[in-house]
Amino acid sequence: MTAILSDPAASVRGVLREIETSRLVLRPFTEEDRAAVVAIQTDLATHRFNPDPPDTPTGDLLFDSWLAHWTEHGFGYCAVREQDGAEILGLTGVRLRLFRGERVLNLAYRFAPSAWGRGYAVEAAGAAVEWAERELPEMPVLISVNATNAPSLRVVDRLGFTRFEEEVYEGAVSRHFRR
């Protein structure tokens, strides 16, 4: 079983202000992002490999926890938009997680279906991993993927992650990868 770290004494302090790639901007979440991020997080199309997708109240609770992580640690999951755009296309970033008793940085990403097929997941998640490895090199980056999620498995491969463990999680086989 995995858990997100919430013990302030276990905190690390990194500061992420904004990351720019050739096409995208990753920036800290704000309360104004709630509706867009929760809509992406609860869109059934974005959870087609999840046997128990989150509903809106769960999405709101997740968003609250992500904002709290930012407040406590100075980094976390980010809103992603195009360089010259205002629309939030998705989210990506890392946050602290306890995995098998080890402190790791959990990489996550999720994009609106309208943004699929453009390579944004690799570009944005890759930028988040680069930030994490530069700013918090003492902690490995981990990503967990449903074993049937071929698109995410391709992203993980393109990002250079190595498979190191597999388990049944919430009714589905989950593969854990790290860098």
Coordinates of N, CA and C in Angstrom, one line a residue:
M1 N 0.8 -1.2 0.0 CA 0.0 0.0 0.0 C 0.9 1.2 0.0
T2 N 0.5 2.3 -0.8 CA 1.3 3.5 -0.8 C 0.5 4.6 -0.1
A3 N 1.3 5.6 0.3 CA 0.7 6.7 1.0 C 1.4 8.0 0.6
I4 N 0.7 9.1 0.7 CA 1.3 10.4 0.4 C 1.8 10.9 1.8
L5 N 3.0 11.4 1.8 CA 3.6 11.9 3.0 C 2.8 13.2 3.5
S6 N 2.4 13.2 4.7 CA 1.8 14.4 5.2 C 2.4 14.9 6.5
D7 N 3.5 14.2 7.0 CA 4.2 14.6 8.2 C 5.1 15.7 7.9
P8 N 4.8 16.9 8.4 CA 5.7 18.1 8.1 C 7.1 17.8 8.5
A9 N 7.4 17.0 9.5 CA 8.8 16.8 9.9 C 9.5 16.0 8.8
A10 N 8.7 15.3 8.0 CA 9.3 14.5 6.9 C 9.5 15.4 5.6
S11 N 9.2 16.6 5.7 CA 9.2 17.5 4.6 C 10.5 17.7 4.0
V12 N 10.5 17.9 2.7 CA 11.7 18.4 2.0 C 11.3 19.8 1.4
R13 N 12.2 20.6 1.1 CA 11.8 21.9 0.6 C 12.4 22.1 -0.7
G14 N 11.6 22.1 -1.8 CA 12.1 22.5 -3.1 C 11.2 23.7 -3.5
V15 N 11.6 24.5 -4.4 CA 10.7 25.6 -4.8 C 10.6 25.5 -6.3
L16 N 9.4 25.4 -6.8 CA 9.2 25.3 -8.3 C 8.3 26.5 -8.6
R17 N 8.8 27.4 -9.4 CA 8.0 28.6 -9.7 C 7.3 28.4 -11.1
E18 N 8.0 28.0 -12.1 CA 7.4 27.8 -13.4 C 8.5 27.1 -14.2
I19 N 8.0 26.2 -15.1 CA 8.9 25.5 -16.0 C 8.4 25.8 -17.4
E20 N 9.3 26.1 -18.3 CA 8.9 26.3 -19.7 C 9.6 25.3 -20.5
T21 N 8.9 24.7 -21.5 CA 9.5 23.8 -22.5 C 9.4 24.6 -23.8
S22 N 9.7 23.9 -24.9 CA 9.6 24.6 -26.2 C 8.1 25.0 -26.5
R23 N 7.2 24.2 -26.0 CA 5.7 24.5 -26.3 C 4.9 24.8 -25.1
L24 N 5.3 24.4 -23.9 CA 4.4 24.4 -22.8 C 4.9 25.2 -21.6
V25 N 4.0 25.6 -20.7 CA 4.3 26.2 -19.4 C 3.7 25.3 -18.3
L26 N 4.5 25.0 -17.4 CA 4.0 24.2 -16.2 C 4.2 25.2 -15.0
R27 N 3.1 25.4 -14.3 CA 3.1 26.4 -13.2 C 2.3 25.8 -12.0
P28 N 2.6 26.3 -10.8 CA 1.9 25.9 -9.6 C 0.4 26.0 -9.8
F29 N -0.3 25.1 -9.2 CA -1.8 25.2 -9.1 C -2.2 26.5 -8.3
T30 N -3.3 27.1 -8.7 CA -4.0 28.1 -7.9 C -5.4 27.6 -7.7
E31 N -6.1 28.3 -6.8 CA -7.5 28.0 -6.6 C -8.3 28.2 -7.9
E32 N -7.9 29.2 -8.7 CA -8.6 29.5 -9.9 C -8.5 28.3 -10.9
D33 N -7.6 27.4 -10.7 CA -7.5 26.2 -11.6 C -8.4 25.1 -11.3
R34 N -9.1 25.2 -10.1 CA -9.8 24.0 -9.6 C -10.8 23.4 -10.6
A35 N -11.7 24.3 -11.2 CA -12.7 23.7 -12.1 C -12.1 23.0 -13.3
A36 N -11.0 23.6 -13.9 CA -10.4 22.9 -15.1 C -9.7 21.7 -14.7
V37 N -9.0 21.7 -13.6 CA -8.2 20.5 -13.2 C -9.1 19.4 -12.8
V38 N -10.1 19.7 -12.0 CA -11.1 18.7 -11.5 C -11.8 18.1 -12.7
A39 N -12.2 18.9 -13.7 CA -12.8 18.4 -14.9 C -12.0 17.4 -15.7
I40 N -10.7 17.7 -15.8 CA -9.7 16.8 -16.4 C -9.6 15.5 -15.6
Q41 N -9.4 15.7 -14.3 CA -9.2 14.6 -13.4 C -10.4 13.6 -13.3
T42 N -11.6 14.1 -13.5 CA -12.8 13.3 -13.4 C -13.4 12.9 -14.8
D43 N -12.8 13.3 -15.9 CA -13.3 13.0 -17.2 C -13.1 11.5 -17.4
L44 N -14.2 10.8 -17.7 CA -14.1 9.3 -17.8 C -13.2 8.9 -18.9
A45 N -13.0 9.6 -19.9 CA -12.1 9.3 -21.0 C -10.7 9.2 -20.5
T46 N -10.3 10.1 -19.5 CA -9.0 10.1 -19.0 C -8.7 9.0 -18.0
H47 N -9.8 8.2 -17.7 CA -9.7 7.1 -16.7 C -10.1 5.8 -17.3
R48 N -10.0 5.7 -18.6 CA -10.5 4.5 -19.3 C -9.7 3.2 -18.8
F49 N -8.6 3.3 -18.1 CA -7.9 2.2 -17.6 C -8.0 2.0 -16.1
N50 N -8.8 2.9 -15.5 CA -9.0 2.9 -14.1 C -10.3 2.2 -13.7
P51 N -10.3 1.1 -13.0 CA -11.6 0.4 -12.6 C -12.5 1.2 -11.7
D52 N -12.0 2.3 -11.1 CA -12.8 3.1 -10.2 C -12.4 4.6 -10.3
P53 N -12.9 5.2 -11.4 CA -12.5 6.6 -11.7 C -13.1 7.5 -10.6
P54 N -12.4 8.6 -10.3 CA -12.9 9.6 -9.3 C -14.1 10.4 -9.8
D55 N -15.0 10.7 -8.9 CA -16.1 11.6 -9.2 C -15.7 13.0 -8.8
T56 N -16.6 14.0 -9.0 CA -16.3 15.4 -8.7 C -15.9 15.6 -7.3
P57 N -16.7 15.1 -6.3 CA -16.3 15.3 -4.9 C -14.9 14.8 -4.6
T58 N -14.6 13.6 -5.2 CA -13.2 13.1 -5.0 C -12.2 13.9 -5.7
G59 N -12.5 14.4 -6.9 CA -11.6 15.3 -7.6 C -11.3 16.6 -6.8
D60 N -12.4 17.1 -6.2 CA -12.1 18.3 -5.3 C -11.2 18.0 -4.1
L61 N -11.4 16.8 -3.5 CA -10.5 16.4 -2.4 C -9.1 16.3 -2.9
L62 N -8.9 15.7 -4.0 CA -7.6 15.5 -4.6 C -6.9 16.9 -4.8
F63 N -7.7 17.8 -5.4 CA -7.2 19.1 -5.7 C -6.8 19.8 -4.4
D64 N -7.6 19.7 -3.3 CA -7.3 20.3 -2.0 C -6.0 19.7 -1.5
S65 N -5.8 18.4 -1.7 CA -4.5 17.8 -1.2 C -3.3 18.3 -2.0
W66 N -3.6 18.5 -3.3 CA -2.5 19.0 -4.1 C -2.1 20.4 -3.8
L67 N -3.1 21.3 -3.5 CA -2.8 22.6 -3.0 C -2.1 22.6 -1.7
A68 N -2.5 21.8 -0.8 CA -1.8 21.6 0.5 C -0.4 21.2 0.4
H69 N -0.1 20.3 -0.6 CA 1.2 19.8 -0.8 C 2.1 21.0 -1.3
W70 N 1.6 21.9 -2.2 CA 2.3 23.0 -2.6 C 2.6 23.9 -1.4
T71 N 1.6 24.2 -0.6 CA 1.9 25.1 0.6 C 2.9 24.5 1.5
E72 N 2.9 23.2 1.7 CA 3.9 22.6 2.6 C 5.3 22.4 2.1
H73 N 5.4 22.1 0.8 CA 6.6 21.7 0.2 C 7.2 22.7 -0.8
G74 N 6.4 23.5 -1.4 CA 6.9 24.5 -2.4 C 7.0 23.9 -3.8
F75 N 6.5 22.7 -4.0 CA 6.4 22.0 -5.3 C 5.2 21.0 -5.3
G76 N 4.9 20.5 -6.5 CA 3.8 19.5 -6.5 C 3.4 19.4 -8.0
Y77 N 2.1 19.0 -8.1 CA 1.6 18.8 -9.5 C 1.3 20.2 -10.0
C78 N 1.5 20.4 -11.3 CA 1.4 21.7 -12.0 C 0.3 21.7 -13.0
A79 N -0.3 22.9 -13.2 CA -1.2 23.2 -14.4 C -0.3 23.3 -15.6
V80 N -0.7 22.7 -16.7 CA 0.0 22.8 -18.0 C -0.8 23.5 -19.0
R81 N -0.2 24.4 -19.7 CA -0.9 25.2 -20.8 C 0.2 25.4 -21.9
E82 N -0.3 25.7 -23.1 CA 0.6 26.0 -24.2 C 1.3 27.4 -23.9
Q83 N 2.5 27.6 -24.5 CA 3.2 28.8 -24.3 C 2.3 30.1 -24.4
D84 N 1.6 30.2 -25.5 CA 0.8 31.4 -25.7 C -0.7 31.2 -25.4
G85 N -1.0 30.1 -24.7 CA -2.4 29.8 -24.4 C -2.8 30.1 -22.9
A86 N -4.1 30.2 -22.7 CA -4.6 30.4 -21.4 C -5.3 29.1 -20.8
E87 N -5.7 28.2 -21.7 CA -6.5 27.0 -21.3 C -5.6 26.0 -20.7
I88 N -6.0 25.5 -19.6 CA -5.3 24.4 -18.9 C -5.5 23.1 -19.7
L89 N -4.4 22.5 -20.2 CA -4.5 21.3 -21.1 C -4.4 20.0 -20.2
G90 N -3.8 20.2 -19.1 CA -3.5 19.0 -18.2 C -2.8 19.4 -17.0
L91 N -2.3 18.3 -16.4 CA -1.5 18.5 -15.1 C -0.3 17.5 -15.2
T92 N 0.8 17.9 -14.5 CA 1.9 17.0 -14.3 C 2.7 17.5 -13.2
G93 N 3.6 16.7 -12.7 CA 4.5 17.2 -11.7 C 4.9 16.0 -10.8
V94 N 5.5 16.3 -9.6 CA 5.9 15.3 -8.7 C 5.4 15.8 -7.3
R95 N 5.1 14.8 -6.4 CA 4.9 15.1 -5.0 C 5.4 14.0 -4.2
L96 N 5.6 14.3 -2.9 CA 6.2 13.3 -2.0 C 5.2 12.1 -1.8
R97 N 5.8 10.9 -1.7 CA 5.0 9.7 -1.5 C 5.9 8.7 -0.7
L98 N 5.2 8.0 0.1 CA 5.9 6.9 0.8 C 5.6 5.6 0.1
F99 N 6.6 5.0 -0.5 CA 6.4 3.7 -1.2 C 7.2 2.6 -0.6
R100 N 6.6 1.6 0.0 CA 7.3 0.5 0.6 C 8.3 1.1 1.7
G101 N 7.9 2.1 2.4 CA 8.7 2.7 3.4 C 9.8 3.6 2.9
E102 N 9.9 3.9 1.7 CA 10.9 4.7 1.1 C 10.2 6.0 0.6
R103 N 10.9 7.1 0.9 CA 10.4 8.4 0.4 C 10.8 8.6 -1.1
V104 N 9.8 8.8 -1.9 CA 10.0 8.9 -3.3 C 9.2 10.2 -3.8
L105 N 9.5 10.6 -5.0 CA 8.7 11.6 -5.7 C 7.8 10.9 -6.7
N106 N 6.5 11.0 -6.5 CA 5.5 10.4 -7.4 C 5.3 11.3 -8.6
L107 N 5.6 10.8 -9.8 CA 5.3 11.5 -11.0 C 3.9 11.2 -11.5
A108 N 3.1 12.2 -11.8 CA 1.8 12.0 -12.4 C 1.6 12.9 -13.5
Y109 N 0.7 12.6 -14.4 CA 0.3 13.4 -15.5 C -1.1 13.0 -15.9
R110 N -1.8 13.9 -16.4 CA -3.2 13.7 -17.0 C -3.5 14.8 -17.9
F111 N -3.9 14.6 -19.1 CA -4.3 15.6 -20.0 C -5.7 15.4 -20.5
A112 N -6.3 16.6 -20.9 CA -7.7 16.5 -21.4 C -7.6 15.8 -22.8
P113 N -8.6 15.0 -23.1 CA -8.6 14.3 -24.4 C -8.4 15.2 -25.6
S114 N -8.8 16.5 -25.5 CA -8.5 17.4 -26.6 C -7.0 17.7 -26.8
A115 N -6.2 17.3 -25.9 CA -4.7 17.6 -26.0 C -4.0 16.3 -26.3
W116 N -4.6 15.2 -26.4 CA -4.0 13.9 -26.7 C -3.4 13.9 -28.1
G117 N -2.3 13.1 -28.3 CA -1.7 12.9 -29.6 C -0.7 14.0 -30.0
R118 N -0.4 14.9 -29.1 CA 0.6 16.0 -29.5 C 1.9 15.8 -28.8
G119 N 2.1 14.8 -28.0 CA 3.4 14.6 -27.4 C 3.5 15.5 -26.1
Y120 N 2.4 16.0 -25.6 CA 2.5 16.9 -24.4 C 2.8 16.1 -23.2
A121 N 2.4 14.9 -23.1 CA 2.7 14.1 -21.8 C 4.2 13.9 -21.7
V122 N 4.8 13.5 -22.7 CA 6.3 13.3 -22.7 C 7.0 14.6 -22.4
E123 N 6.6 15.6 -23.1 CA 7.3 16.9 -22.9 C 7.1 17.5 -21.5
A124 N 5.9 17.5 -21.0 CA 5.6 18.1 -19.7 C 6.1 17.2 -18.6
A125 N 5.9 15.9 -18.6 CA 6.3 15.0 -17.6 C 7.9 15.0 -17.6
G126 N 8.4 15.0 -18.7 CA 9.9 15.0 -18.8 C 10.5 16.2 -18.2
A127 N 9.9 17.4 -18.4 CA 10.3 18.6 -17.7 C 10.2 18.5 -16.2
A128 N 9.1 17.9 -15.7 CA 8.9 17.8 -14.3 C 10.0 16.8 -13.7
V129 N 10.3 15.8 -14.4 CA 11.3 14.8 -13.9 C 12.7 15.5 -13.9
E130 N 13.0 16.3 -14.9 CA 14.3 17.0 -15.0 C 14.4 17.9 -13.8
W131 N 13.3 18.7 -13.5 CA 13.3 19.6 -12.3 C 13.6 18.8 -11.0
A132 N 12.8 17.7 -10.9 CA 13.0 16.9 -9.6 C 14.4 16.3 -9.5
E133 N 14.9 15.8 -10.6 CA 16.3 15.2 -10.5 C 17.3 16.3 -10.2
R134 N 17.1 17.5 -10.7 CA 18.0 18.6 -10.4 C 17.9 19.2 -9.0
E135 N 16.7 19.4 -8.6 CA 16.4 20.1 -7.3 C 16.3 19.1 -6.1
L136 N 15.9 17.9 -6.3 CA 15.8 16.9 -5.2 C 16.4 15.6 -5.6
P137 N 17.7 15.6 -5.9 CA 18.4 14.4 -6.4 C 18.5 13.3 -5.4
E138 N 18.3 13.6 -4.2 CA 18.3 12.5 -3.2 C 17.1 11.6 -3.2
M139 N 16.1 11.9 -3.9 CA 14.9 11.1 -3.9 C 14.6 10.6 -5.3
P140 N 14.4 9.3 -5.4 CA 14.1 8.7 -6.8 C 12.7 9.2 -7.2
V141 N 12.5 9.3 -8.5 CA 11.2 9.6 -9.1 C 10.6 8.2 -9.5
L142 N 9.3 8.1 -9.1 CA 8.6 6.8 -9.3 C 7.3 7.2 -10.0
I143 N 6.9 6.3 -10.9 CA 5.5 6.4 -11.6 C 4.9 5.0 -11.6
S144 N 3.6 5.0 -11.3 CA 2.9 3.8 -11.3 C 1.8 3.8 -12.4
V145 N 1.7 2.7 -13.2 CA 0.9 2.7 -14.4 C 0.1 1.4 -14.4
N146 N -1.2 1.5 -14.7 CA -2.0 0.3 -15.0 C -1.4 -0.5 -16.1
A147 N -1.2 -1.7 -15.9 CA -0.5 -2.6 -16.9 C -1.2 -2.6 -18.3
T148 N -2.5 -2.3 -18.4 CA -3.1 -2.3 -19.6 C -3.1 -0.9 -20.3
N149 N -2.5 0.1 -19.7 CA -2.5 1.4 -20.3 C -1.3 1.6 -21.2
A150 N -1.5 1.1 -22.4 CA -0.4 1.1 -23.4 C 0.1 2.6 -23.7
P151 N -0.8 3.6 -23.8 CA -0.3 4.9 -24.0 C 0.6 5.4 -22.9
S152 N 0.3 5.2 -21.7 CA 1.1 5.6 -20.6 C 2.4 4.8 -20.5
L153 N 2.3 3.5 -20.8 CA 3.5 2.7 -20.8 C 4.5 3.2 -21.9
R154 N 4.0 3.7 -23.0 CA 4.9 4.3 -24.0 C 5.6 5.6 -23.5
V155 N 4.8 6.4 -22.8 CA 5.3 7.6 -22.2 C 6.4 7.2 -21.2
V156 N 6.2 6.3 -20.3 CA 7.2 5.9 -19.3 C 8.4 5.4 -20.0
D157 N 8.3 4.6 -21.1 CA 9.5 4.2 -21.8 C 10.2 5.3 -22.4
R158 N 9.5 6.3 -23.0 CA 10.2 7.4 -23.7 C 10.9 8.3 -22.6
L159 N 10.4 8.3 -21.4 CA 11.0 9.1 -20.3 C 12.2 8.4 -19.7
G160 N 12.5 7.1 -20.1 CA 13.6 6.4 -19.6 C 13.5 5.8 -18.2
F161 N 12.3 5.5 -17.9 CA 12.0 4.8 -16.6 C 12.3 3.3 -16.7
T162 N 12.6 2.7 -15.6 CA 12.9 1.2 -15.5 C 11.8 0.6 -14.7
R163 N 11.3 -0.5 -15.2 CA 10.3 -1.2 -14.4 C 11.0 -2.0 -13.3
F164 N 10.4 -1.9 -12.1 CA 11.0 -2.5 -11.0 C 10.1 -3.3 -10.1
E165 N 8.8 -3.2 -10.3 CA 7.9 -3.9 -9.4 C 6.5 -3.9 -10.1
E166 N 5.7 -4.9 -9.7 CA 4.3 -5.1 -10.2 C 3.5 -5.6 -9.1
E167 N 2.2 -5.1 -9.0 CA 1.3 -5.6 -8.0 C -0.1 -5.3 -8.4
V168 N -1.1 -6.0 -7.8 CA -2.5 -5.7 -8.0 C -2.8 -4.5 -7.1
Y169 N -3.4 -3.4 -7.6 CA -3.7 -2.2 -6.9 C -5.1 -1.8 -7.3
E170 N -6.0 -1.7 -6.4 CA -7.4 -1.3 -6.6 C -8.0 -2.1 -7.8
G171 N -7.8 -3.4 -7.8 CA -8.4 -4.3 -8.7 C -7.8 -4.4 -10.1
A172 N -6.6 -3.8 -10.3 CA -5.9 -3.9 -11.6 C -4.4 -4.1 -11.3
V173 N -3.7 -4.7 -12.3 CA -2.3 -4.8 -12.2 C -1.7 -3.5 -12.5
S174 N -0.8 -3.1 -11.5 CA -0.1 -1.8 -11.6 C 1.4 -2.1 -11.7
R175 N 2.0 -1.4 -12.6 CA 3.5 -1.5 -12.8 C 4.1 -0.3 -12.2
H176 N 5.2 -0.4 -11.4 CA 5.9 0.7 -10.8 C 7.2 0.8 -11.5
F177 N 7.5 2.0 -11.9 CA 8.8 2.3 -12.6 C 9.5 3.4 -11.9
R178 N 10.8 3.4 -12.0 CA 11.6 4.5 -11.4 C 12.8 4.9 -12.3
R179 N 13.3 6.0 -11.9 CA 14.5 6.5 -12.6 C 15.6 6.7 -11.6

